[in-house]
Amino acid sequence: MEVYNYKIIISIVIFLLAIFIRLLITKSLRKIQLKFGFQKARILVTNKIITILIYITVIVVISFLWGVDEKQLLVYVSSFLTILGIAFFAQWSILSNITAGIILYVNYPVKIGDSITVLEKDNDITGEIRDIGAFFITIRTPKKELITLPNSIILQKNIRYSPQPD
């Protein structure tokens, strides 16, 4: 019976540690938002992704603590990823846009409010960045039109930008 009490206590400690780490990351993301002027929606999406990753890690660690066989867990995870891969195979562009959205968020020189020109062969698109979401970037043209471009296109095209003054 003591072994189960020990496992329960360790499980609770792991769960509380995960909550504490999540709170630290949330606080850090708020500071990043204020420092770099990121939109609140971008911070919320990032926070959700990090929260999901933390809790998946907690589930795996607690599963090992309670004696789940690594082979069984590996079979389950690989089956899940296979089904997910097949489900998204026809929609691979969605996955590429999500990945591109993360890249735009983490390591791209433009931010909301900057003016950019997407350099195309036939028709350049010029405007101010209004939103950078998980799938699309929204640009307001000088004619007040809103244009949405997939994030993957933004990474593939040449961009000329004018940073907004700080």
PDB file of N, CA, C and O in Angstrom, residues 71-143:
ATOM      1  N   LYS A  71       6.719   0.004 -24.610  1.00  0.00           N
ATOM      2  CA  LYS A  71       6.327  -0.528 -25.920  1.00  0.00           C
ATOM      3  C   LYS A  71       4.858  -0.266 -26.200  1.00  0.00           C
ATOM      4  O   LYS A  71       4.488   0.087 -27.319  1.00  0.00           O
ATOM      5  N   GLN A  72       4.014  -0.428 -25.190  1.00  0.00           N
ATOM      6  CA  GLN A  72       2.589  -0.167 -25.368  1.00  0.00           C
ATOM      7  C   GLN A  72       2.347   1.317 -25.661  1.00  0.00           C
ATOM      8  O   GLN A  72       1.547   1.668 -26.518  1.00  0.00           O
ATOM      9  N   LEU A  73       3.039   2.159 -24.923  1.00  0.00           N
ATOM     10  CA  LEU A  73       2.889   3.598 -25.141  1.00  0.00           C
ATOM     11  C   LEU A  73       3.402   3.985 -26.520  1.00  0.00           C
ATOM     12  O   LEU A  73       2.773   4.790 -27.215  1.00  0.00           O
ATOM     13  N   LEU A  74       4.516   3.405 -26.953  1.00  0.00           N
ATOM     14  CA  LEU A  74       5.065   3.688 -28.269  1.00  0.00           C
ATOM     15  C   LEU A  74       4.106   3.256 -29.373  1.00  0.00           C
ATOM     16  O   LEU A  74       3.909   3.977 -30.358  1.00  0.00           O
ATOM     17  N   VAL A  75       3.467   2.086 -29.207  1.00  0.00           N
ATOM     18  CA  VAL A  75       2.489   1.616 -30.194  1.00  0.00           C
ATOM     19  C   VAL A  75       1.303   2.565 -30.258  1.00  0.00           C
ATOM     20  O   VAL A  75       0.835   2.936 -31.343  1.00  0.00           O
ATOM     21  N   TYR A  76       0.826   3.013 -29.112  1.00  0.00           N
ATOM     22  CA  TYR A  76      -0.308   3.941 -29.082  1.00  0.00           C
ATOM     23  C   TYR A  76       0.046   5.263 -29.753  1.00  0.00           C
ATOM     24  O   TYR A  76      -0.708   5.764 -30.592  1.00  0.00           O
ATOM     25  N   VAL A  77       1.184   5.837 -29.392  1.00  0.00           N
ATOM     26  CA  VAL A  77       1.590   7.129 -29.956  1.00  0.00           C
ATOM     27  C   VAL A  77       1.819   7.021 -31.464  1.00  0.00           C
ATOM     28  O   VAL A  77       1.369   7.871 -32.231  1.00  0.00           O
ATOM     29  N   SER A  78       2.494   5.970 -31.902  1.00  0.00           N
ATOM     30  CA  SER A  78       2.746   5.829 -33.339  1.00  0.00           C
ATOM     31  C   SER A  78       1.445   5.595 -34.105  1.00  0.00           C
ATOM     32  O   SER A  78       1.276   6.108 -35.210  1.00  0.00           O
ATOM     33  N   SER A  79       0.506   4.855 -33.536  1.00  0.00           N
ATOM     34  CA  SER A  79      -0.794   4.661 -34.185  1.00  0.00           C
ATOM     35  C   SER A  79      -1.539   5.979 -34.300  1.00  0.00           C
ATOM     36  O   SER A  79      -2.116   6.298 -35.344  1.00  0.00           O
ATOM     37  N   PHE A  80      -1.524   6.752 -33.225  1.00  0.00           N
ATOM     38  CA  PHE A  80      -2.198   8.050 -33.234  1.00  0.00           C
ATOM     39  C   PHE A  80      -1.584   8.976 -34.279  1.00  0.00           C
ATOM     40  O   PHE A  80      -2.303   9.627 -35.051  1.00  0.00           O
ATOM     41  N   LEU A  81      -0.259   9.033 -34.334  1.00  0.00           N
ATOM     42  CA  LEU A  81       0.404   9.905 -35.303  1.00  0.00           C
ATOM     43  C   LEU A  81       0.162   9.439 -36.739  1.00  0.00           C
ATOM     44  O   LEU A  81       0.044  10.263 -37.652  1.00  0.00           O
ATOM     45  N   THR A  82       0.079   8.132 -36.951  1.00  0.00           N
ATOM     46  CA  THR A  82      -0.216   7.609 -38.284  1.00  0.00           C
ATOM     47  C   THR A  82      -1.611   8.024 -38.730  1.00  0.00           C
ATOM     48  O   THR A  82      -1.797   8.493 -39.860  1.00  0.00           O
ATOM     49  N   ILE A  83      -2.581   7.871 -37.850  1.00  0.00           N
ATOM     50  CA  ILE A  83      -3.955   8.276 -38.180  1.00  0.00           C
ATOM     51  C   ILE A  83      -4.012   9.774 -38.426  1.00  0.00           C
ATOM     52  O   ILE A  83      -4.659  10.240 -39.368  1.00  0.00           O
ATOM     53  N   LEU A  84      -3.337  10.535 -37.597  1.00  0.00           N
ATOM     54  CA  LEU A  84      -3.309  11.986 -37.777  1.00  0.00           C
ATOM     55  C   LEU A  84      -2.662  12.361 -39.102  1.00  0.00           C
ATOM     56  O   LEU A  84      -3.151  13.234 -39.826  1.00  0.00           O
ATOM     57  N   GLY A  85      -1.562  11.691 -39.451  1.00  0.00           N
ATOM     58  CA  GLY A  85      -0.887  11.959 -40.723  1.00  0.00           C
ATOM     59  C   GLY A  85      -1.760  11.640 -41.919  1.00  0.00           C
ATOM     60  O   GLY A  85      -1.823  12.398 -42.885  1.00  0.00           O
ATOM     61  N   ILE A  86      -2.473  10.525 -41.854  1.00  0.00           N
ATOM     62  CA  ILE A  86      -3.375  10.161 -42.955  1.00  0.00           C
ATOM     63  C   ILE A  86      -4.528  11.157 -43.044  1.00  0.00           C
ATOM     64  O   ILE A  86      -4.936  11.569 -44.131  1.00  0.00           O
ATOM     65  N   ALA A  87      -5.047  11.568 -41.901  1.00  0.00           N
ATOM     66  CA  ALA A  87      -6.171  12.508 -41.892  1.00  0.00           C
ATOM     67  C   ALA A  87      -5.787  13.851 -42.504  1.00  0.00           C
ATOM     68  O   ALA A  87      -6.595  14.494 -43.172  1.00  0.00           O
ATOM     69  N   PHE A  88      -4.539  14.268 -42.291  1.00  0.00           N
ATOM     70  CA  PHE A  88      -4.114  15.567 -42.792  1.00  0.00           C
ATOM     71  C   PHE A  88      -3.354  15.501 -44.109  1.00  0.00           C
ATOM     72  O   PHE A  88      -2.900  16.524 -44.605  1.00  0.00           O
ATOM     73  N   PHE A  89      -3.191  14.317 -44.670  1.00  0.00           N
ATOM     74  CA  PHE A  89      -2.394  14.200 -45.880  1.00  0.00           C
ATOM     75  C   PHE A  89      -2.940  15.081 -46.995  1.00  0.00           C
ATOM     76  O   PHE A  89      -2.199  15.783 -47.670  1.00  0.00           O
ATOM     77  N   ALA A  90      -4.253  15.076 -47.187  1.00  0.00           N
ATOM     78  CA  ALA A  90      -4.852  15.885 -48.245  1.00  0.00           C
ATOM     79  C   ALA A  90      -4.813  17.372 -47.891  1.00  0.00           C
ATOM     80  O   ALA A  90      -4.916  18.217 -48.769  1.00  0.00           O
ATOM     81  N   GLN A  91      -4.644  17.673 -46.632  1.00  0.00           N
ATOM     82  CA  GLN A  91      -4.646  19.065 -46.191  1.00  0.00           C
ATOM     83  C   GLN A  91      -3.273  19.478 -45.663  1.00  0.00           C
ATOM     84  O   GLN A  91      -3.159  20.196 -44.687  1.00  0.00           O
ATOM     85  N   TRP A  92      -2.229  19.027 -46.320  1.00  0.00           N
ATOM     86  CA  TRP A  92      -0.878  19.319 -45.844  1.00  0.00           C
ATOM     87  C   TRP A  92      -0.609  20.809 -45.773  1.00  0.00           C
ATOM     88  O   TRP A  92       0.192  21.269 -44.986  1.00  0.00           O
ATOM     89  N   SER A  93      -1.318  21.585 -46.607  1.00  0.00           N
ATOM     90  CA  SER A  93      -1.077  23.019 -46.593  1.00  0.00           C
ATOM     91  C   SER A  93      -1.497  23.636 -45.260  1.00  0.00           C
ATOM     92  O   SER A  93      -0.931  24.629 -44.838  1.00  0.00           O
ATOM     93  N   ILE A  94      -2.479  23.036 -44.591  1.00  0.00           N
ATOM     94  CA  ILE A  94      -2.875  23.530 -43.274  1.00  0.00           C
ATOM     95  C   ILE A  94      -1.711  23.384 -42.306  1.00  0.00           C
ATOM     96  O   ILE A  94      -1.377  24.308 -41.569  1.00  0.00           O
ATOM     97  N   LEU A  95      -1.075  22.218 -42.324  1.00  0.00           N
ATOM     98  CA  LEU A  95       0.059  22.002 -41.437  1.00  0.00           C
ATOM     99  C   LEU A  95       1.217  22.934 -41.769  1.00  0.00           C
ATOM    100  O   LEU A  95       1.884  23.455 -40.887  1.00  0.00           O
ATOM    101  N   SER A  96       1.452  23.153 -43.063  1.00  0.00           N
ATOM    102  CA  SER A  96       2.544  24.050 -43.438  1.00  0.00           C
ATOM    103  C   SER A  96       2.229  25.486 -43.020  1.00  0.00           C
ATOM    104  O   SER A  96       3.137  26.224 -42.642  1.00  0.00           O
ATOM    105  N   ASN A  97       0.950  25.884 -43.063  1.00  0.00           N
ATOM    106  CA  ASN A  97       0.584  27.234 -42.630  1.00  0.00           C
ATOM    107  C   ASN A  97       0.737  27.396 -41.123  1.00  0.00           C
ATOM    108  O   ASN A  97       1.141  28.453 -40.647  1.00  0.00           O
ATOM    109  N   ILE A  98       0.420  26.354 -40.363  1.00  0.00           N
ATOM    110  CA  ILE A  98       0.604  26.421 -38.917  1.00  0.00           C
ATOM    111  C   ILE A  98       2.089  26.545 -38.594  1.00  0.00           C
ATOM    112  O   ILE A  98       2.500  27.386 -37.790  1.00  0.00           O
ATOM    113  N   THR A  99       2.899  25.718 -39.244  1.00  0.00           N
ATOM    114  CA  THR A  99       4.346  25.777 -39.030  1.00  0.00           C
ATOM    115  C   THR A  99       4.896  27.145 -39.435  1.00  0.00           C
ATOM    116  O   THR A  99       5.709  27.737 -38.720  1.00  0.00           O
ATOM    117  N   ALA A 100       4.446  27.643 -40.570  1.00  0.00           N
ATOM    118  CA  ALA A 100       4.895  28.966 -41.023  1.00  0.00           C
ATOM    119  C   ALA A 100       4.447  30.055 -40.054  1.00  0.00           C
ATOM    120  O   ALA A 100       5.189  31.013 -39.813  1.00  0.00           O
ATOM    121  N   GLY A 101       3.244  29.908 -39.478  1.00  0.00           N
ATOM    122  CA  GLY A 101       2.761  30.879 -38.494  1.00  0.00           C
ATOM    123  C   GLY A 101       3.655  30.923 -37.272  1.00  0.00           C
ATOM    124  O   GLY A 101       3.953  32.002 -36.740  1.00  0.00           O
ATOM    125  N   ILE A 102       4.118  29.766 -36.829  1.00  0.00           N
ATOM    126  CA  ILE A 102       5.031  29.719 -35.683  1.00  0.00           C
ATOM    127  C   ILE A 102       6.365  30.369 -36.044  1.00  0.00           C
ATOM    128  O   ILE A 102       6.925  31.136 -35.260  1.00  0.00           O
ATOM    129  N   ILE A 103       6.851  30.093 -37.255  1.00  0.00           N
ATOM    130  CA  ILE A 103       8.112  30.710 -37.701  1.00  0.00           C
ATOM    131  C   ILE A 103       7.963  32.227 -37.800  1.00  0.00           C
ATOM    132  O   ILE A 103       8.843  32.976 -37.371  1.00  0.00           O
ATOM    133  N   LEU A 104       6.839  32.692 -38.352  1.00  0.00           N
ATOM    134  CA  LEU A 104       6.603  34.141 -38.448  1.00  0.00           C
ATOM    135  C   LEU A 104       6.563  34.771 -37.059  1.00  0.00           C
ATOM    136  O   LEU A 104       7.052  35.884 -36.859  1.00  0.00           O
ATOM    137  N   TYR A 105       5.958  34.061 -36.124  1.00  0.00           N
ATOM    138  CA  TYR A 105       5.845  34.593 -34.778  1.00  0.00           C
ATOM    139  C   TYR A 105       7.203  34.670 -34.093  1.00  0.00           C
ATOM    140  O   TYR A 105       7.536  35.659 -33.453  1.00  0.00           O
ATOM    141  N   VAL A 106       7.993  33.618 -34.223  1.00  0.00           N
ATOM    142  CA  VAL A 106       9.246  33.526 -33.479  1.00  0.00           C
ATOM    143  C   VAL A 106      10.380  34.294 -34.143  1.00  0.00           C
ATOM    144  O   VAL A 106      11.129  35.002 -33.480  1.00  0.00           O
ATOM    145  N   ASN A 107      10.522  34.164 -35.461  1.00  0.00           N
ATOM    146  CA  ASN A 107      11.739  34.657 -36.093  1.00  0.00           C
ATOM    147  C   ASN A 107      11.430  35.317 -37.430  1.00  0.00           C
ATOM    148  O   ASN A 107      11.803  34.807 -38.479  1.00  0.00           O
ATOM    149  N   TYR A 108      10.770  36.455 -37.395  1.00  0.00           N
ATOM    150  CA  TYR A 108      10.505  37.176 -38.630  1.00  0.00           C
ATOM    151  C   TYR A 108      10.577  38.663 -38.318  1.00  0.00           C
ATOM    152  O   TYR A 108      10.123  39.084 -37.253  1.00  0.00           O
ATOM    153  N   PRO A 109      11.140  39.455 -39.199  1.00  0.00           N
ATOM    154  CA  PRO A 109      11.398  40.857 -38.854  1.00  0.00           C
ATOM    155  C   PRO A 109      10.166  41.755 -38.835  1.00  0.00           C
ATOM    156  O   PRO A 109      10.254  42.870 -38.360  1.00  0.00           O
ATOM    157  N   VAL A 110       9.029  41.320 -39.342  1.00  0.00           N
ATOM    158  CA  VAL A 110       7.854  42.182 -39.384  1.00  0.00           C
ATOM    159  C   VAL A 110       6.937  41.908 -38.204  1.00  0.00           C
ATOM    160  O   VAL A 110       6.936  40.825 -37.631  1.00  0.00           O
ATOM    161  N   LYS A 111       6.158  42.919 -37.848  1.00  0.00           N
ATOM    162  CA  LYS A 111       5.157  42.763 -36.803  1.00  0.00           C
ATOM    163  C   LYS A 111       3.919  43.566 -37.201  1.00  0.00           C
ATOM    164  O   LYS A 111       3.915  44.265 -38.219  1.00  0.00           O
ATOM    165  N   ILE A 112       2.888  43.442 -36.423  1.00  0.00           N
ATOM    166  CA  ILE A 112       1.637  44.133 -36.719  1.00  0.00           C
ATOM    167  C   ILE A 112       1.887  45.636 -36.733  1.00  0.00           C
ATOM    168  O   ILE A 112       2.540  46.184 -35.855  1.00  0.00           O
ATOM    169  N   GLY A 113       1.373  46.285 -37.776  1.00  0.00           N
ATOM    170  CA  GLY A 113       1.557  47.729 -37.942  1.00  0.00           C
ATOM    171  C   GLY A 113       2.613  48.087 -38.974  1.00  0.00           C
ATOM    172  O   GLY A 113       2.656  49.213 -39.458  1.00  0.00           O
ATOM    173  N   ASP A 114       3.487  47.151 -39.323  1.00  0.00           N
ATOM    174  CA  ASP A 114       4.518  47.394 -40.342  1.00  0.00           C
ATOM    175  C   ASP A 114       3.887  47.391 -41.733  1.00  0.00           C
ATOM    176  O   ASP A 114       2.914  46.684 -41.990  1.00  0.00           O
ATOM    177  N   SER A 115       4.454  48.179 -42.627  1.00  0.00           N
ATOM    178  CA  SER A 115       4.024  48.178 -44.024  1.00  0.00           C
ATOM    179  C   SER A 115       4.921  47.226 -44.803  1.00  0.00           C
ATOM    180  O   SER A 115       6.143  47.276 -44.673  1.00  0.00           O
ATOM    181  N   ILE A 116       4.284  46.364 -45.600  1.00  0.00           N
ATOM    182  CA  ILE A 116       5.052  45.408 -46.400  1.00  0.00           C
ATOM    183  C   ILE A 116       4.572  45.429 -47.837  1.00  0.00           C
ATOM    184  O   ILE A 116       3.460  45.866 -48.136  1.00  0.00           O
ATOM    185  N   THR A 117       5.436  44.964 -48.720  1.00  0.00           N
ATOM    186  CA  THR A 117       5.089  44.721 -50.111  1.00  0.00           C
ATOM    187  C   THR A 117       5.496  43.295 -50.426  1.00  0.00           C
ATOM    188  O   THR A 117       6.664  42.937 -50.288  1.00  0.00           O
ATOM    189  N   VAL A 118       4.502  42.486 -50.829  1.00  0.00           N
ATOM    190  CA  VAL A 118       4.775  41.118 -51.245  1.00  0.00           C
ATOM    191  C   VAL A 118       5.111  41.201 -52.723  1.00  0.00           C
ATOM    192  O   VAL A 118       4.276  41.585 -53.546  1.00  0.00           O
ATOM    193  N   LEU A 119       6.342  40.863 -53.070  1.00  0.00           N
ATOM    194  CA  LEU A 119       6.821  41.025 -54.433  1.00  0.00           C
ATOM    195  C   LEU A 119       6.436  39.804 -55.270  1.00  0.00           C
ATOM    196  O   LEU A 119       6.941  38.707 -55.051  1.00  0.00           O
ATOM    197  N   GLU A 120       5.525  40.010 -56.187  1.00  0.00           N
ATOM    198  CA  GLU A 120       5.059  38.962 -57.102  1.00  0.00           C
ATOM    199  C   GLU A 120       5.533  39.305 -58.502  1.00  0.00           C
ATOM    200  O   GLU A 120       5.909  40.446 -58.788  1.00  0.00           O
ATOM    201  N   LYS A 121       5.452  38.347 -59.419  1.00  0.00           N
ATOM    202  CA  LYS A 121       5.846  38.612 -60.804  1.00  0.00           C
ATOM    203  C   LYS A 121       4.911  39.620 -61.461  1.00  0.00           C
ATOM    204  O   LYS A 121       5.356  40.568 -62.093  1.00  0.00           O
ATOM    205  N   ASP A 122       3.621  39.402 -61.309  1.00  0.00           N
ATOM    206  CA  ASP A 122       2.646  40.225 -62.030  1.00  0.00           C
ATOM    207  C   ASP A 122       2.052  41.355 -61.201  1.00  0.00           C
ATOM    208  O   ASP A 122       1.816  42.441 -61.708  1.00  0.00           O
ATOM    209  N   ASN A 123       1.794  41.099 -59.929  1.00  0.00           N
ATOM    210  CA  ASN A 123       1.048  42.059 -59.139  1.00  0.00           C
ATOM    211  C   ASN A 123       1.581  42.090 -57.710  1.00  0.00           C
ATOM    212  O   ASN A 123       1.351  41.167 -56.939  1.00  0.00           O
ATOM    213  N   ASP A 124       2.290  43.157 -57.360  1.00  0.00           N
ATOM    214  CA  ASP A 124       2.778  43.312 -55.993  1.00  0.00           C
ATOM    215  C   ASP A 124       1.606  43.669 -55.073  1.00  0.00           C
ATOM    216  O   ASP A 124       0.675  44.369 -55.479  1.00  0.00           O
ATOM    217  N   ILE A 125       1.664  43.200 -53.843  1.00  0.00           N
ATOM    218  CA  ILE A 125       0.634  43.508 -52.853  1.00  0.00           C
ATOM    219  C   ILE A 125       1.286  44.346 -51.770  1.00  0.00           C
ATOM    220  O   ILE A 125       2.236  43.911 -51.119  1.00  0.00           O
ATOM    221  N   THR A 126       0.766  45.562 -51.586  1.00  0.00           N
ATOM    222  CA  THR A 126       1.311  46.487 -50.602  1.00  0.00           C
ATOM    223  C   THR A 126       0.246  46.794 -49.567  1.00  0.00           C
ATOM    224  O   THR A 126      -0.925  46.971 -49.907  1.00  0.00           O
ATOM    225  N   GLY A 127       0.660  46.862 -48.309  1.00  0.00           N
ATOM    226  CA  GLY A 127      -0.282  47.217 -47.262  1.00  0.00           C
ATOM    227  C   GLY A 127       0.332  47.116 -45.886  1.00  0.00           C
ATOM    228  O   GLY A 127       1.507  46.780 -45.723  1.00  0.00           O
ATOM    229  N   GLU A 128      -0.489  47.409 -44.894  1.00  0.00           N
ATOM    230  CA  GLU A 128      -0.072  47.370 -43.495  1.00  0.00           C
ATOM    231  C   GLU A 128      -0.541  46.058 -42.878  1.00  0.00           C
ATOM    232  O   GLU A 128      -1.684  45.639 -43.090  1.00  0.00           O
ATOM    233  N   ILE A 129       0.326  45.418 -42.124  1.00  0.00           N
ATOM    234  CA  ILE A 129      -0.041  44.168 -41.462  1.00  0.00           C
ATOM    235  C   ILE A 129      -1.021  44.485 -40.342  1.00  0.00           C
ATOM    236  O   ILE A 129      -0.727  45.278 -39.449  1.00  0.00           O
ATOM    237  N   ARG A 130      -2.199  43.871 -40.419  1.00  0.00           N
ATOM    238  CA  ARG A 130      -3.230  44.077 -39.409  1.00  0.00           C
ATOM    239  C   ARG A 130      -3.282  42.936 -38.404  1.00  0.00           C
ATOM    240  O   ARG A 130      -3.638  43.138 -37.257  1.00  0.00           O
ATOM    241  N   ASP A 131      -2.958  41.710 -38.859  1.00  0.00           N
ATOM    242  CA  ASP A 131      -3.038  40.558 -37.979  1.00  0.00           C
ATOM    243  C   ASP A 131      -2.124  39.457 -38.501  1.00  0.00           C
ATOM    244  O   ASP A 131      -1.996  39.274 -39.706  1.00  0.00           O
ATOM    245  N   ILE A 132      -1.496  38.740 -37.589  1.00  0.00           N
ATOM    246  CA  ILE A 132      -0.735  37.549 -37.929  1.00  0.00           C
ATOM    247  C   ILE A 132      -1.343  36.421 -37.114  1.00  0.00           C
ATOM    248  O   ILE A 132      -1.185  36.370 -35.899  1.00  0.00           O
ATOM    249  N   GLY A 133      -2.072  35.549 -37.793  1.00  0.00           N
ATOM    250  CA  GLY A 133      -2.751  34.457 -37.109  1.00  0.00           C
ATOM    251  C   GLY A 133      -2.021  33.143 -37.290  1.00  0.00           C
ATOM    252  O   GLY A 133      -0.915  33.083 -37.807  1.00  0.00           O
ATOM    253  N   ALA A 134      -2.676  32.070 -36.882  1.00  0.00           N
ATOM    254  CA  ALA A 134      -2.078  30.739 -36.983  1.00  0.00           C
ATOM    255  C   ALA A 134      -2.005  30.277 -38.432  1.00  0.00           C
ATOM    256  O   ALA A 134      -1.113  29.524 -38.801  1.00  0.00           O
ATOM    257  N   PHE A 135      -2.938  30.739 -39.284  1.00  0.00           N
ATOM    258  CA  PHE A 135      -2.995  30.280 -40.666  1.00  0.00           C
ATOM    259  C   PHE A 135      -2.713  31.390 -41.685  1.00  0.00           C
ATOM    260  O   PHE A 135      -2.146  31.137 -42.732  1.00  0.00           O
ATOM    261  N   PHE A 136      -3.145  32.610 -41.389  1.00  0.00           N
ATOM    262  CA  PHE A 136      -3.077  33.691 -42.363  1.00  0.00           C
ATOM    263  C   PHE A 136      -2.470  34.945 -41.759  1.00  0.00           C
ATOM    264  O   PHE A 136      -2.497  35.148 -40.553  1.00  0.00           O
ATOM    265  N   ILE A 137      -1.966  35.787 -42.665  1.00  0.00           N
ATOM    266  CA  ILE A 137      -1.543  37.132 -42.306  1.00  0.00           C
ATOM    267  C   ILE A 137      -2.532  38.066 -43.016  1.00  0.00           C
ATOM    268  O   ILE A 137      -2.868  37.842 -44.179  1.00  0.00           O
ATOM    269  N   THR A 138      -3.057  39.054 -42.314  1.00  0.00           N
ATOM    270  CA  THR A 138      -4.038  39.971 -42.891  1.00  0.00           C
ATOM    271  C   THR A 138      -3.368  41.316 -43.149  1.00  0.00           C
ATOM    272  O   THR A 138      -2.726  41.878 -42.260  1.00  0.00           O
ATOM    273  N   ILE A 139      -3.551  41.813 -44.369  1.00  0.00           N
ATOM    274  CA  ILE A 139      -2.930  43.070 -44.799  1.00  0.00           C
ATOM    275  C   ILE A 139      -4.037  44.033 -45.224  1.00  0.00           C
ATOM    276  O   ILE A 139      -4.956  43.658 -45.945  1.00  0.00           O
ATOM    277  N   ARG A 140      -3.926  45.290 -44.785  1.00  0.00           N
ATOM    278  CA  ARG A 140      -4.858  46.342 -45.220  1.00  0.00           C
ATOM    279  C   ARG A 140      -4.141  47.183 -46.266  1.00  0.00           C
ATOM    280  O   ARG A 140      -3.095  47.766 -45.994  1.00  0.00           O
ATOM    281  N   THR A 141      -4.704  47.211 -47.469  1.00  0.00           N
ATOM    282  CA  THR A 141      -4.097  47.944 -48.573  1.00  0.00           C
ATOM    283  C   THR A 141      -4.366  49.440 -48.420  1.00  0.00           C
ATOM    284  O   THR A 141      -5.226  49.843 -47.634  1.00  0.00           O
ATOM    285  N   PRO A 142      -3.663  50.276 -49.184  1.00  0.00           N
ATOM    286  CA  PRO A 142      -3.940  51.717 -49.143  1.00  0.00           C
ATOM    287  C   PRO A 142      -5.379  52.053 -49.541  1.00  0.00           C
ATOM    288  O   PRO A 142      -5.907  53.105 -49.163  1.00  0.00           O
ATOM    289  N   LYS A 143      -6.035  51.170 -50.285  1.00  0.00           N
ATOM    290  CA  LYS A 143      -7.441  51.367 -50.674  1.00  0.00           C
ATOM    291  C   LYS A 143      -8.400  50.841 -49.602  1.00  0.00           C
ATOM    292  O   LYS A 143      -9.594  50.717 -49.852  1.00  0.00           O
TER     293      LYS A 143
END
